[in-house]
Coordinates of C-alpha atoms and ligand atoms in Angstrom, one line a residue:
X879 CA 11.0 22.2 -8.1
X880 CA 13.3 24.3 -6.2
X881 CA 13.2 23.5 -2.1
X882 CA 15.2 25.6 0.2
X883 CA 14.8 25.0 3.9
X884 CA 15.9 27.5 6.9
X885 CA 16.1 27.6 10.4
X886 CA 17.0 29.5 13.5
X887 CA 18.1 27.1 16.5
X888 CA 18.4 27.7 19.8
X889 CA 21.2 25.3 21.8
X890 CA 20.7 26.1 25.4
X891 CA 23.9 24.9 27.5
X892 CA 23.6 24.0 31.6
X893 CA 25.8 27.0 31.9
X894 CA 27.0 30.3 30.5
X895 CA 29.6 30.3 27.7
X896 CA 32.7 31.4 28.3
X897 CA 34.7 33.7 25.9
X898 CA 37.3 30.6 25.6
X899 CA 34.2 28.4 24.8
X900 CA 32.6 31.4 22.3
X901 CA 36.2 30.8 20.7
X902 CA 35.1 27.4 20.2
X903 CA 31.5 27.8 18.7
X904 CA 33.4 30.3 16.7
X905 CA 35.9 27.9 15.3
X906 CA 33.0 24.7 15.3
X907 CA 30.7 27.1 12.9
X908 CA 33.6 27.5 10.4
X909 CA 34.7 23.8 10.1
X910 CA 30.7 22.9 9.7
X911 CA 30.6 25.2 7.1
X912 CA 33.4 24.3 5.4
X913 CA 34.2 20.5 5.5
X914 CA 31.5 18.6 7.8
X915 CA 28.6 19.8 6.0
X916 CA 30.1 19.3 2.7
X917 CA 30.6 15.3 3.5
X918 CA 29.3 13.3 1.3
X919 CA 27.7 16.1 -1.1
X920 CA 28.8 15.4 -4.8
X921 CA 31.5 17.6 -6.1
X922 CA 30.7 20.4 -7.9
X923 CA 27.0 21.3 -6.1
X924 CA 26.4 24.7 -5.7
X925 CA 27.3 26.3 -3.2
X926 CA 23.4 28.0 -2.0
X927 CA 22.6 24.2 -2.2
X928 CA 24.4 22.7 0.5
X929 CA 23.4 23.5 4.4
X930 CA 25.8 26.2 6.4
X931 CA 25.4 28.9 9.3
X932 CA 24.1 31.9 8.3
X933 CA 24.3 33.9 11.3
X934 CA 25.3 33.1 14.8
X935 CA 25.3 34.6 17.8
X936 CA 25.7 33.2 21.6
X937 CA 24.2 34.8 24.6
X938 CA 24.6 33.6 28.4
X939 CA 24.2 30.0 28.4
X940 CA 22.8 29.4 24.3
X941 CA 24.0 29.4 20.9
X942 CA 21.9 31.0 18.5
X943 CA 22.0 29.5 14.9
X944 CA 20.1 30.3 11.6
X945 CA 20.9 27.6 9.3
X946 CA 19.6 27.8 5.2
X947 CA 19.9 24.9 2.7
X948 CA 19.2 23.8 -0.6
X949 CA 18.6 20.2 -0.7
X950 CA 22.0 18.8 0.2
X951 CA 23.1 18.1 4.2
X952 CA 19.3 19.9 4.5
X953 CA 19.4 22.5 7.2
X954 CA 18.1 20.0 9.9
X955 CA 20.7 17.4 9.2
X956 CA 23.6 20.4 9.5
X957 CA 22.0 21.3 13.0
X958 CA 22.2 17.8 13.8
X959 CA 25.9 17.5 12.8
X960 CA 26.3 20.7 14.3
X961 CA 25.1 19.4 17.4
X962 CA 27.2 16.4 17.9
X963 CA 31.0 18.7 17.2
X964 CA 29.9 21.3 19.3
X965 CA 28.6 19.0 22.1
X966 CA 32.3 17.6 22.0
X967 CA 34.2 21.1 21.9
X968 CA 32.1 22.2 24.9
X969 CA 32.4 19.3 26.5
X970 CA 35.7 20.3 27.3
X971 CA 34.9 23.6 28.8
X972 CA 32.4 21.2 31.3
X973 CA 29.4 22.4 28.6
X974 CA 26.6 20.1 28.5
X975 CA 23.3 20.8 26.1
X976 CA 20.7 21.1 27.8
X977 CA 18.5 20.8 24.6
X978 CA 17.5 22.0 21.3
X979 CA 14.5 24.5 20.8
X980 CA 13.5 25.1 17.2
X981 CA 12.2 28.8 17.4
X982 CA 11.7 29.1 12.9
X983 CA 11.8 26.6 10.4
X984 CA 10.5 28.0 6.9
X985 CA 10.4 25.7 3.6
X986 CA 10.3 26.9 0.5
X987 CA 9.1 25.1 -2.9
X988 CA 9.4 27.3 -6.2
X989 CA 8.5 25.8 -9.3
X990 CA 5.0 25.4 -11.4
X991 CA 2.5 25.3 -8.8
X992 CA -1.2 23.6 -10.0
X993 CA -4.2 25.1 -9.6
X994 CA -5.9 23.9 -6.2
X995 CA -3.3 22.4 -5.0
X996 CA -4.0 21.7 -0.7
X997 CA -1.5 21.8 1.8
X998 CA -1.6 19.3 4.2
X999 CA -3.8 20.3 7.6
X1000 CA -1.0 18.8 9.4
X1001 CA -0.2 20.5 13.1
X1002 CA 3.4 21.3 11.8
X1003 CA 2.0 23.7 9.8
X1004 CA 1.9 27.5 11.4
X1005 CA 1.0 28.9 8.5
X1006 CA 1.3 28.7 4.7
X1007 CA 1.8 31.2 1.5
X1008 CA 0.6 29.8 -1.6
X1009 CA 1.7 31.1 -5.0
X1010 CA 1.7 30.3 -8.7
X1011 CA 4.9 29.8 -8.4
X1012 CA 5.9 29.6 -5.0
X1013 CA 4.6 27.3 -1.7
X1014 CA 6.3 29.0 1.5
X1015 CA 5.5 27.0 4.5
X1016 CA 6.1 28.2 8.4
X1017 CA 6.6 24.9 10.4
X1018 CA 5.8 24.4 14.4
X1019 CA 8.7 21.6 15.0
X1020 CA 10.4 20.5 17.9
X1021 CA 14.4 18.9 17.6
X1022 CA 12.4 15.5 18.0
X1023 CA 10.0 16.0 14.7
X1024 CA 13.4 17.1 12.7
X1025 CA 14.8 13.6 13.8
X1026 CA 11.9 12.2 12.9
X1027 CA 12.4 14.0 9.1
X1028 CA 9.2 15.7 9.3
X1029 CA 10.7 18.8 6.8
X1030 CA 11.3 15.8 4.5
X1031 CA 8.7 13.8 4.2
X1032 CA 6.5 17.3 4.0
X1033 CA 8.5 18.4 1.4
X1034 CA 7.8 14.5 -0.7
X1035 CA 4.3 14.9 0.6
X1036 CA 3.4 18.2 -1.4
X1037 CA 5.9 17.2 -4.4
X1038 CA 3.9 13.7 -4.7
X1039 CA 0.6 16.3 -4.6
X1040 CA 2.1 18.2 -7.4
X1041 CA 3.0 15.3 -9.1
X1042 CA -0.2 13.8 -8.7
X1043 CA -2.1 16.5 -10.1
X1044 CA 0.4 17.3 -13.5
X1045 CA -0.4 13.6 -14.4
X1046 CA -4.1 14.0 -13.3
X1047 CA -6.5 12.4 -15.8
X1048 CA -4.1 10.4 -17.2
X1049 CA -5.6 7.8 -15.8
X1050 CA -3.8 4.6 -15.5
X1051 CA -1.5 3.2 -17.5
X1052 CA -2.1 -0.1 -19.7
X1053 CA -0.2 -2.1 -21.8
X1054 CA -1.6 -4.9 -23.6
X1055 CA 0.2 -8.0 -23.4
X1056 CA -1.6 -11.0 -25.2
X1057 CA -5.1 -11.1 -26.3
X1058 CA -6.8 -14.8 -26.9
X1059 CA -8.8 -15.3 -30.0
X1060 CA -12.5 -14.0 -29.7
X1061 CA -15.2 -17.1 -28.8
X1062 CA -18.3 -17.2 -30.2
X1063 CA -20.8 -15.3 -28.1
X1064 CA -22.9 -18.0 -26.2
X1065 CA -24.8 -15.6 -23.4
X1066 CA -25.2 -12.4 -23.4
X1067 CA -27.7 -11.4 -20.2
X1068 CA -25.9 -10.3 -17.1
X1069 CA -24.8 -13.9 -15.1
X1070 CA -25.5 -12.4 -11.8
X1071 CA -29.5 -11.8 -12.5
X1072 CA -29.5 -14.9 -13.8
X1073 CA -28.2 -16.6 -10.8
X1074 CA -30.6 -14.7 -8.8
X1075 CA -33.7 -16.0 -11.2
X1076 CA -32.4 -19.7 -9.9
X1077 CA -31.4 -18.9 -6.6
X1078 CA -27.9 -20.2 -7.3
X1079 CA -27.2 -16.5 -4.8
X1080 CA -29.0 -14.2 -2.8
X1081 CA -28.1 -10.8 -1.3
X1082 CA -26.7 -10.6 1.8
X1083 CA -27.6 -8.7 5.2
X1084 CA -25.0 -6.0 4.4
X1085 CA -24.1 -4.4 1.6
X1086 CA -22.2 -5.7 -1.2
X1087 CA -22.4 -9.0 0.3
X1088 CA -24.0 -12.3 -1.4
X1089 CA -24.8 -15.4 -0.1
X1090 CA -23.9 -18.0 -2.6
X1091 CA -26.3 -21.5 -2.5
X1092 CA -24.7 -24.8 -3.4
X1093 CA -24.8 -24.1 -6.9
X1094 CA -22.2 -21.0 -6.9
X1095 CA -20.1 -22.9 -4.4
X1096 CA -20.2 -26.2 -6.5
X1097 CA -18.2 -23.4 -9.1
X1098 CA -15.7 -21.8 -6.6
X1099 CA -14.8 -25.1 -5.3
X1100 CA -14.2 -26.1 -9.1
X1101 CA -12.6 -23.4 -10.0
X1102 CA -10.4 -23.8 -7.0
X1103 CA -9.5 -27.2 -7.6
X1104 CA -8.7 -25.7 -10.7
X1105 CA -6.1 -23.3 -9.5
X1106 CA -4.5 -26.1 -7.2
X1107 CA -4.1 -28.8 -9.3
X1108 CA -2.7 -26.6 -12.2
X1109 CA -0.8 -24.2 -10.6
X1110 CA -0.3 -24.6 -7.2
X1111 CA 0.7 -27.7 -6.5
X1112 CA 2.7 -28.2 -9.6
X1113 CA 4.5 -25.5 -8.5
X1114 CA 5.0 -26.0 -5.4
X1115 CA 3.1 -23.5 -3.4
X1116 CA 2.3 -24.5 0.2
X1117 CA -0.9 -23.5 2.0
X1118 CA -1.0 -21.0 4.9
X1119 CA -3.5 -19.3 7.2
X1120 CA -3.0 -15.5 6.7
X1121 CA -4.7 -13.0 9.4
X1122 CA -8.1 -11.3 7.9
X1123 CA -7.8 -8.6 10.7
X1124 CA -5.1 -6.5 9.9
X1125 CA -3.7 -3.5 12.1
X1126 CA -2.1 -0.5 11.4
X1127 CA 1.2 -2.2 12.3
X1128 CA 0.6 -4.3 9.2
X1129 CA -0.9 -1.5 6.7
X1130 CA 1.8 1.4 7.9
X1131 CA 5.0 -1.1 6.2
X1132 CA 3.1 -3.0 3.7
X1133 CA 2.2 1.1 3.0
X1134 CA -2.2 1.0 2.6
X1135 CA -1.6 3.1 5.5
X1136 CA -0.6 6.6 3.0
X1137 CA -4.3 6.0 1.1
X1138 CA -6.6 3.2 1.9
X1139 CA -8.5 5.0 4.0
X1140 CA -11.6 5.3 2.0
X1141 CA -12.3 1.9 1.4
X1142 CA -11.7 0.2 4.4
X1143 CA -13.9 -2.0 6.7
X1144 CA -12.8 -0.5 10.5
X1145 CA -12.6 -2.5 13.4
X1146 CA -13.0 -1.7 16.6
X1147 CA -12.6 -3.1 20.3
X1148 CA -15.0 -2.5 23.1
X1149 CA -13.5 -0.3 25.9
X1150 CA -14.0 -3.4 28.2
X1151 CA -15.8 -6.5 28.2
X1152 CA -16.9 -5.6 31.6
X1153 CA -21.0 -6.8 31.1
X1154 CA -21.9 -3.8 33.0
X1155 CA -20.5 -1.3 30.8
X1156 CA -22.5 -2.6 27.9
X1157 CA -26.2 -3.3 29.8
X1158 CA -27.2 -0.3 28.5
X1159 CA -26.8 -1.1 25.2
X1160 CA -29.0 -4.5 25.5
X1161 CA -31.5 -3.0 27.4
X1162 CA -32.2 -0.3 24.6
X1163 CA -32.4 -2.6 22.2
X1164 CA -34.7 -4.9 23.9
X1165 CA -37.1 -1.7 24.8
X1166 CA -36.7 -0.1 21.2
X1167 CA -36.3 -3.0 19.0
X1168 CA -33.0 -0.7 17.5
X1169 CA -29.5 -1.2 18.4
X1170 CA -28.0 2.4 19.9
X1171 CA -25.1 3.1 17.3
X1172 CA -24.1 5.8 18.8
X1173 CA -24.5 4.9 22.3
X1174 CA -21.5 1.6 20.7
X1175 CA -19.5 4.3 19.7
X1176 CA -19.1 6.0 22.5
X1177 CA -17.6 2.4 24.1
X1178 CA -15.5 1.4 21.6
X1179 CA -12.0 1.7 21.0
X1180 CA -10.0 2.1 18.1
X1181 CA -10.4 1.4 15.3
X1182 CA -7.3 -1.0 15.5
X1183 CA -7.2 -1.6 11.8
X1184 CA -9.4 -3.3 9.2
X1185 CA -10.9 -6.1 7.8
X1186 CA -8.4 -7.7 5.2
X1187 CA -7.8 -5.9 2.0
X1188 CA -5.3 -7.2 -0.1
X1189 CA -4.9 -10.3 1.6
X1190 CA -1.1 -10.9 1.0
X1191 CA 0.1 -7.8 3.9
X1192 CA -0.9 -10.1 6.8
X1193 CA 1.5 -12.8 5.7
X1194 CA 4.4 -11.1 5.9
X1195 CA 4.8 -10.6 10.5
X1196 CA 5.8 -14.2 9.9
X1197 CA 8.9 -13.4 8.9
X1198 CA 9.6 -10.0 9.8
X1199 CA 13.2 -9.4 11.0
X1200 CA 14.2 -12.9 9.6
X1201 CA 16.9 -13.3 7.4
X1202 CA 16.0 -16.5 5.0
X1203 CA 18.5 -19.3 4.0
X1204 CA 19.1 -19.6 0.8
X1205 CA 18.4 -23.5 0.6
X1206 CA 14.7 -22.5 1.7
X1207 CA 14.4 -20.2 -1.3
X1208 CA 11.8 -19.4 -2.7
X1209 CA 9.7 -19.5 -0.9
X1210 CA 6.1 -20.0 -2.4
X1211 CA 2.7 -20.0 -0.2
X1212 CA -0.2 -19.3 -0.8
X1213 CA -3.9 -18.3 1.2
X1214 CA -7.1 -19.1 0.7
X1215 CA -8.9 -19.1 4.5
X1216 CA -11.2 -15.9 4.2
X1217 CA -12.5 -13.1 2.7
X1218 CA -11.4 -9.6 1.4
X1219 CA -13.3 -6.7 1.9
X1220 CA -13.7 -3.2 0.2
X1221 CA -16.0 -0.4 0.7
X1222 CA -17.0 -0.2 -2.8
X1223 CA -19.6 2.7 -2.3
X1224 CA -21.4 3.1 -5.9
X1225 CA -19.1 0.6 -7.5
X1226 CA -21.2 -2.4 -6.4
X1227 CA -22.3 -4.1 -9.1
X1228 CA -23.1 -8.1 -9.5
X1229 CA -21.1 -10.6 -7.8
X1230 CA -17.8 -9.0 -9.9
X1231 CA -17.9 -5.7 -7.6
X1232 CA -18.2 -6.3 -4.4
X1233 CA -17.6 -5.0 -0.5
X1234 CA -16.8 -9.0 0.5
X1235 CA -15.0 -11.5 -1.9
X1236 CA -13.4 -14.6 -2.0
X1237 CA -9.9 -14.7 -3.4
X1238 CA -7.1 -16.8 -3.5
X1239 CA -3.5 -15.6 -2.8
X1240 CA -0.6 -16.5 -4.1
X1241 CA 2.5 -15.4 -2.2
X1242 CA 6.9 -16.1 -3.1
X1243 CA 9.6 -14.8 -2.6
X1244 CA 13.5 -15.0 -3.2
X1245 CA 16.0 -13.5 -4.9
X1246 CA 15.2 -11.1 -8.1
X1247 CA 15.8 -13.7 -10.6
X1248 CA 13.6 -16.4 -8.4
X1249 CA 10.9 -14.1 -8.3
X1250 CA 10.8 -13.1 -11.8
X1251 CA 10.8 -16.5 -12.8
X1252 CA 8.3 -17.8 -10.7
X1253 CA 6.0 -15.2 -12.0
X1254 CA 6.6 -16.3 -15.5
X1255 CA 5.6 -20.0 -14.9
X1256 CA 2.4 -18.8 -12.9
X1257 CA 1.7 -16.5 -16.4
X1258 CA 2.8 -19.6 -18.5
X1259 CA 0.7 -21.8 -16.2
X1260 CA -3.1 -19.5 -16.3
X1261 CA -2.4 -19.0 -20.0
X1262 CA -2.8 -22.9 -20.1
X1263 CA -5.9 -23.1 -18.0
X1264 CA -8.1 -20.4 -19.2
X1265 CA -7.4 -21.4 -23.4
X1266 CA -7.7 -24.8 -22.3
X1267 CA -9.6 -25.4 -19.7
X1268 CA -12.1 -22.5 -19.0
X1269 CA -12.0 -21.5 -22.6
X1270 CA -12.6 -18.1 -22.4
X1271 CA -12.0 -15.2 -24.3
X1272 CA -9.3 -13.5 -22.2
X1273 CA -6.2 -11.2 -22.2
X1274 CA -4.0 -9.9 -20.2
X1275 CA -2.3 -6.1 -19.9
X1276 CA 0.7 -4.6 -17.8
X1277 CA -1.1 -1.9 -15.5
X1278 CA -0.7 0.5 -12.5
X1279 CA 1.2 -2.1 -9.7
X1280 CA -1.6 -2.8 -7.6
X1281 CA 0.7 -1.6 -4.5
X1282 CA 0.8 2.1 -6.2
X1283 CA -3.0 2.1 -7.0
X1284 CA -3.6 1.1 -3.3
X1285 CA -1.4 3.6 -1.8
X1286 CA -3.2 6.3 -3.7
X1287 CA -0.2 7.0 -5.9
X1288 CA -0.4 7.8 -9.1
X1289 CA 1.1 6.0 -11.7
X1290 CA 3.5 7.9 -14.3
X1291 CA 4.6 4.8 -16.2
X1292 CA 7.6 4.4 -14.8
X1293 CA 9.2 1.4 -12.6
X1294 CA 8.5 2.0 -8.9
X1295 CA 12.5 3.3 -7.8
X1296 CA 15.1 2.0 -6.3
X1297 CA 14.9 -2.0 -7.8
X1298 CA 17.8 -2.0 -10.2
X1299 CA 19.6 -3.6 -7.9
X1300 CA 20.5 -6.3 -9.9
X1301 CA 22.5 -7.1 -13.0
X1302 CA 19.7 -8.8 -15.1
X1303 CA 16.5 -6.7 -16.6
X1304 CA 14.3 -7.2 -13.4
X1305 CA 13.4 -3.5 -12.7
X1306 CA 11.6 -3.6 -15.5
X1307 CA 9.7 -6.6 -14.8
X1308 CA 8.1 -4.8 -11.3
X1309 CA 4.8 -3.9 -12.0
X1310 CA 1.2 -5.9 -12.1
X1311 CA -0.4 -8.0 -15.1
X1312 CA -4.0 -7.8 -14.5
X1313 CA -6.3 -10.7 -16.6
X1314 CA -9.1 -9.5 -18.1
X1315 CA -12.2 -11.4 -19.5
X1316 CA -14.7 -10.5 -22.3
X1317 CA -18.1 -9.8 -21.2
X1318 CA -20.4 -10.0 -23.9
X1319 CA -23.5 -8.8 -21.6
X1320 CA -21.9 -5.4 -21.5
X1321 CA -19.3 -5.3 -24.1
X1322 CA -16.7 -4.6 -21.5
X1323 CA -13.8 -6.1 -19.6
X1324 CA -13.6 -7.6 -16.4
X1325 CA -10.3 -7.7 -14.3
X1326 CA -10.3 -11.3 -12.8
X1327 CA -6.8 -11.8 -11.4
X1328 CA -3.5 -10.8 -11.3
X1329 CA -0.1 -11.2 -11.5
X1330 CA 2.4 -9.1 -9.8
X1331 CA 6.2 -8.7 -9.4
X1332 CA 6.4 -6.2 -6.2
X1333 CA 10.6 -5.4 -6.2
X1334 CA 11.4 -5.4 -2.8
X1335 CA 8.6 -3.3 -1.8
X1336 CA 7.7 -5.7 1.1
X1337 CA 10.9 -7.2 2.0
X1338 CA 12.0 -3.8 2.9
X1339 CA 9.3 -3.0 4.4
X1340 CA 9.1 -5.7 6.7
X1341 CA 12.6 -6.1 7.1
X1342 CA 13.5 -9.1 5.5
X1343 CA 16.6 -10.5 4.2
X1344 CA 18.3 -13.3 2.7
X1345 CA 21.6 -15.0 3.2
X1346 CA 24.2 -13.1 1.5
X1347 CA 22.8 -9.9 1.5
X1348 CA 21.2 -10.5 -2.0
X1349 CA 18.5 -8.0 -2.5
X1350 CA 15.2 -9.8 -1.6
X1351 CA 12.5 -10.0 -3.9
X1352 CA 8.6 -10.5 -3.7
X1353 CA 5.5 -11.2 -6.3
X1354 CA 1.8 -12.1 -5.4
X1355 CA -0.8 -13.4 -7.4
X1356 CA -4.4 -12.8 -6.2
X1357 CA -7.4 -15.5 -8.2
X1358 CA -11.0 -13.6 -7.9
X1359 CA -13.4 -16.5 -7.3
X1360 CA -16.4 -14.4 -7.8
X1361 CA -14.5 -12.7 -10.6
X1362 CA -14.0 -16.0 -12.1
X1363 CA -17.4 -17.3 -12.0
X1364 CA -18.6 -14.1 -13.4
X1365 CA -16.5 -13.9 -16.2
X1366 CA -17.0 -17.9 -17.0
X1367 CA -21.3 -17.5 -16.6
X1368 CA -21.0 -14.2 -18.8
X1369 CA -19.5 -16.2 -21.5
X1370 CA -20.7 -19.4 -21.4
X1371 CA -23.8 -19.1 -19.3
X1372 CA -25.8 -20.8 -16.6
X1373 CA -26.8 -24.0 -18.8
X1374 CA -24.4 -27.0 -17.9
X1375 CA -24.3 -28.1 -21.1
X1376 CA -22.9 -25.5 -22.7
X1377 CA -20.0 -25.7 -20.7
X1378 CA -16.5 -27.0 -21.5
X1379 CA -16.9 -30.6 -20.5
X1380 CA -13.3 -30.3 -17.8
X1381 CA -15.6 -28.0 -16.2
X1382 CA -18.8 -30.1 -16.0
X1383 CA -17.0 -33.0 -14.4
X1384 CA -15.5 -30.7 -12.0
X1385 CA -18.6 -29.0 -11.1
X1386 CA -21.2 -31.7 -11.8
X1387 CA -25.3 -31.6 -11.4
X1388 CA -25.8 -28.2 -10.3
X1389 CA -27.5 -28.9 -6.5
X1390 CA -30.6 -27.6 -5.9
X1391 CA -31.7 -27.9 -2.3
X1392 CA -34.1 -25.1 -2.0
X1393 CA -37.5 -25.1 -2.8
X1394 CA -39.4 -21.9 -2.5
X1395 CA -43.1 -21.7 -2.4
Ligands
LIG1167 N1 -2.5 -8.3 -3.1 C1 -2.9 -8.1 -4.5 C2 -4.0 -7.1 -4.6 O1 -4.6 -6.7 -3.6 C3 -3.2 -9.4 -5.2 O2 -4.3 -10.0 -4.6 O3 -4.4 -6.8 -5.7
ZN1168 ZN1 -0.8 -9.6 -2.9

């Protein structure tokens, strides 16, 4: 893909330039063209590439400038070097700039072009030409949007678009990493009717949403215990209370906020909790027996954010802007105080798919090396538990990095950029393990946890160091506890004593409190 950007300028002065000052502009356009906007562009670029005044022209008090680039010192970023010399030459003449107006600012992308490609709806955008081989865009932008990098981050926008597409039913990418032996097939019905028949769960109110009895709990909890005493706490992971409301604030650096949007659970605030405003409300709903949605609506704000989806995001304000010891490092937490919720439209199914589940999060960080090695003892550590203790038949596979998936990026197989910062094999190591469990019901896999090395993704993004300027590091681990139970039921069943006996003593007498008549 080709880009070439251009744009005409208009610098209006608090007076009129005189022909000593024109002099100047004169001699300011030639040194921009020739040295300042050729700092820091590799030698040996060509020429067309790099940003320089076209054409010039000064009238009363403004300077009229077209400026076209390739995609080095990109015409915006020669206007604002531009800016800052001339501002000093004309200084001198008692010249101040009055401001910047951005009459034109064209962008054009040449290359293969896919079929139904969409431009952005963006209010940037004047007005498009859209080729085979060509995208010609005519921007609306003001000096503040080109500081902002608007042209660039359009330019990434419709190249990620393009990209998306080329790769487009691809699908994602998965490597198999180790497979357990197959188990004899003890069950094969589908657990979550089965918990149903004995009311071990029973729908929820809202969609997607169960309400597990004693009996499914008496699991969780086990399973829980499971996950603490075998991996937590041996290494060292210490609990926390992470957020479940999170706000854009959160979702625009942990970066949900380029793609989540279908899936999320909005929240919103009233306008005011002034009783008055909302009578109206109560009183239709005590005359009509319905609650006025629309009339809520129209008194809310927001939304402010959403319920939490990917748990670990909210943890990560409590460090923000800190730079960590090294003698604290790494640092290993981990959540387990609420739920997670998606808006899994069709994809409901049992307790495995879900719009509200219960998860476990697993959360370090420290220096590359810390954090690959951490993730390696958590692998080493599940391995143990689900051969030994859960028995199941299970394997595990490198996939999409959950982070990507969630961002609605689209995964070409190659390491996320920018993490080779260090001199071991890390980069490669970024990325998600996803475990997967046999379900003989269906003769299909279910993704029950994962593993994942996230670079320096969030550090960065929440702008976190560490002593010595090392490159920061993250990984998190999320532990499905409906997943879990799902996958253990579908393979050994509802019957206790079919059940490894670790798990029986950990669960005990499945408690049956209801009866129904
Ligand atoms: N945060 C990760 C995810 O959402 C692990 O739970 O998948
Ligand atoms: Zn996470």
């Amino acid at each position: 893909m080709f880009v070439r950007f251009a744009l005409t300028a208009k610098l209006n002065f608090n007076n009129e330039l005189s022909s000593d000052a024109k002099n100047s502009v004169e001699k300011t356009v030639t040194e921009s063209n020739t040295v300042l906007f050729k700092k820091g562009v590799p030698k040996g670029t060509q020429e067309r590439e790099i940003g320089r005044i076209t054409t010039w022209s000064v009238e009363e008090n403004t300077i009229y400038l077209f400026i076209e680039s390739g995609t080095y010192t990109r015409a915006h970023d020669a206007l604002f070097r531009f800016k800052k010399q001339i501002t000093t030459a004309l200084g001198k003449f008692r010249l101040g700039l009055r401001g910047i107006e951005i009459s034109e600012y064209q962008i054009n992308l040449s290359g293969e072009i896919p079929d139904g490609i969409r431009i952005p709806n963006l209010p940037f955008i004047k007005s498009y030409d859209l080729k085979s081989n060509e995208i010609c865009l005519d921007l609306k932008v003001t000096a503040a949007d080109l500081e902002n990098k608007v042209p660039d981050r359009l330019v990434k926008l419709i190249e990620e678009k393009i990209q998306a597409m080329s790769y487009g039913g691809k699908g994602e990418h998965w490597d198999l990493v180790f497979a357990s032996k197959p188990k004899p097939k003890q069950f094969t019905r589908d657990p979550t009717e089965e918990m149903v028949n004995r009311n071990w769960i029973r729908h929820g109110a809202s969609r997607g949403q169960w309400i597990h009895g004693p009996q499914s709990v008496q699991l969780f909890r086990a399973f829980e215990q499971i996950v603490i005493e075998k991996i937590i706490r041996p290494l060292g992971f210490s609990e926390m209370i992470f957020p479940k409301l999170t706000p854009w604030e959160v979702w625009k650096r942990s970066g949900h906020a380029k793609g989540v949007y279908p899936e999320i659970y909005y929240v919103c605030t009233p306008k005011t909790r002034d009783p008055t405003f909302w009578e109206d409300v109560g009183d239709f709903f005590k005359v009509t027996g319905e609650v006025p949605i629309d009339m809520i609506r129209e008194k809310m704000d927001g939304p402010i954010g959403g319920l939490c989806y990917a748990q670990c995001p909210s943890f990560w304000p409590f460090i923000q802007g800190e730079t960590l010891a090294t003698a604290s490092l790494p640092i290993k937490v981990f959540d387990r105080s609420g739920t997670s919720h998606r808006y899994e439209s069709g994809g409901i199914h049992g307790i495995e798919r879900v719009d509200e589940f219960h998860r476990i999060e697993i959360v370090w960080l420290g220096t590359a090396e810390q954090t690959v090695e951490l993730a390696d003892k958590l692998h080493e550590a599940y391995h143990q538990v689900f051969e030994e203790i859960l028995e199941l038949e299970w394997r595990c596979a490198r996939v999409t990095p959950w982070f990507m998936a969630q961002e609605g990026m689209i995964d070409t197989g190659k390491a996320p950029q920018n993490i080779d910062t260090c001199a071991c094999d890390c980069g490669k190591r970024v990325g998600t393990t996803d475990y997967e469990a046999y379900l003989p019901y269906s003769d299909s896999w279910l993704e029950f946890q994962n593993v994942s090395i996230n670079g320096d993704k969030y550090p960065k993004g929440f702008n976190v160091k560490i002593q010595n300027n090392e490159p920061c590091w993250s990984g998190c681990s999320g532990v499905g506890l409906e997943r879990w139970t799902a996958a253990f039921l579908a393979q050994k069943g509802l019957d206790i004593e079919a059940w490894p006996d670790k798990i029986v003593k950990l669960v005990g007498e499945p408690n049956e409190i209801f009866k129904f008549l």
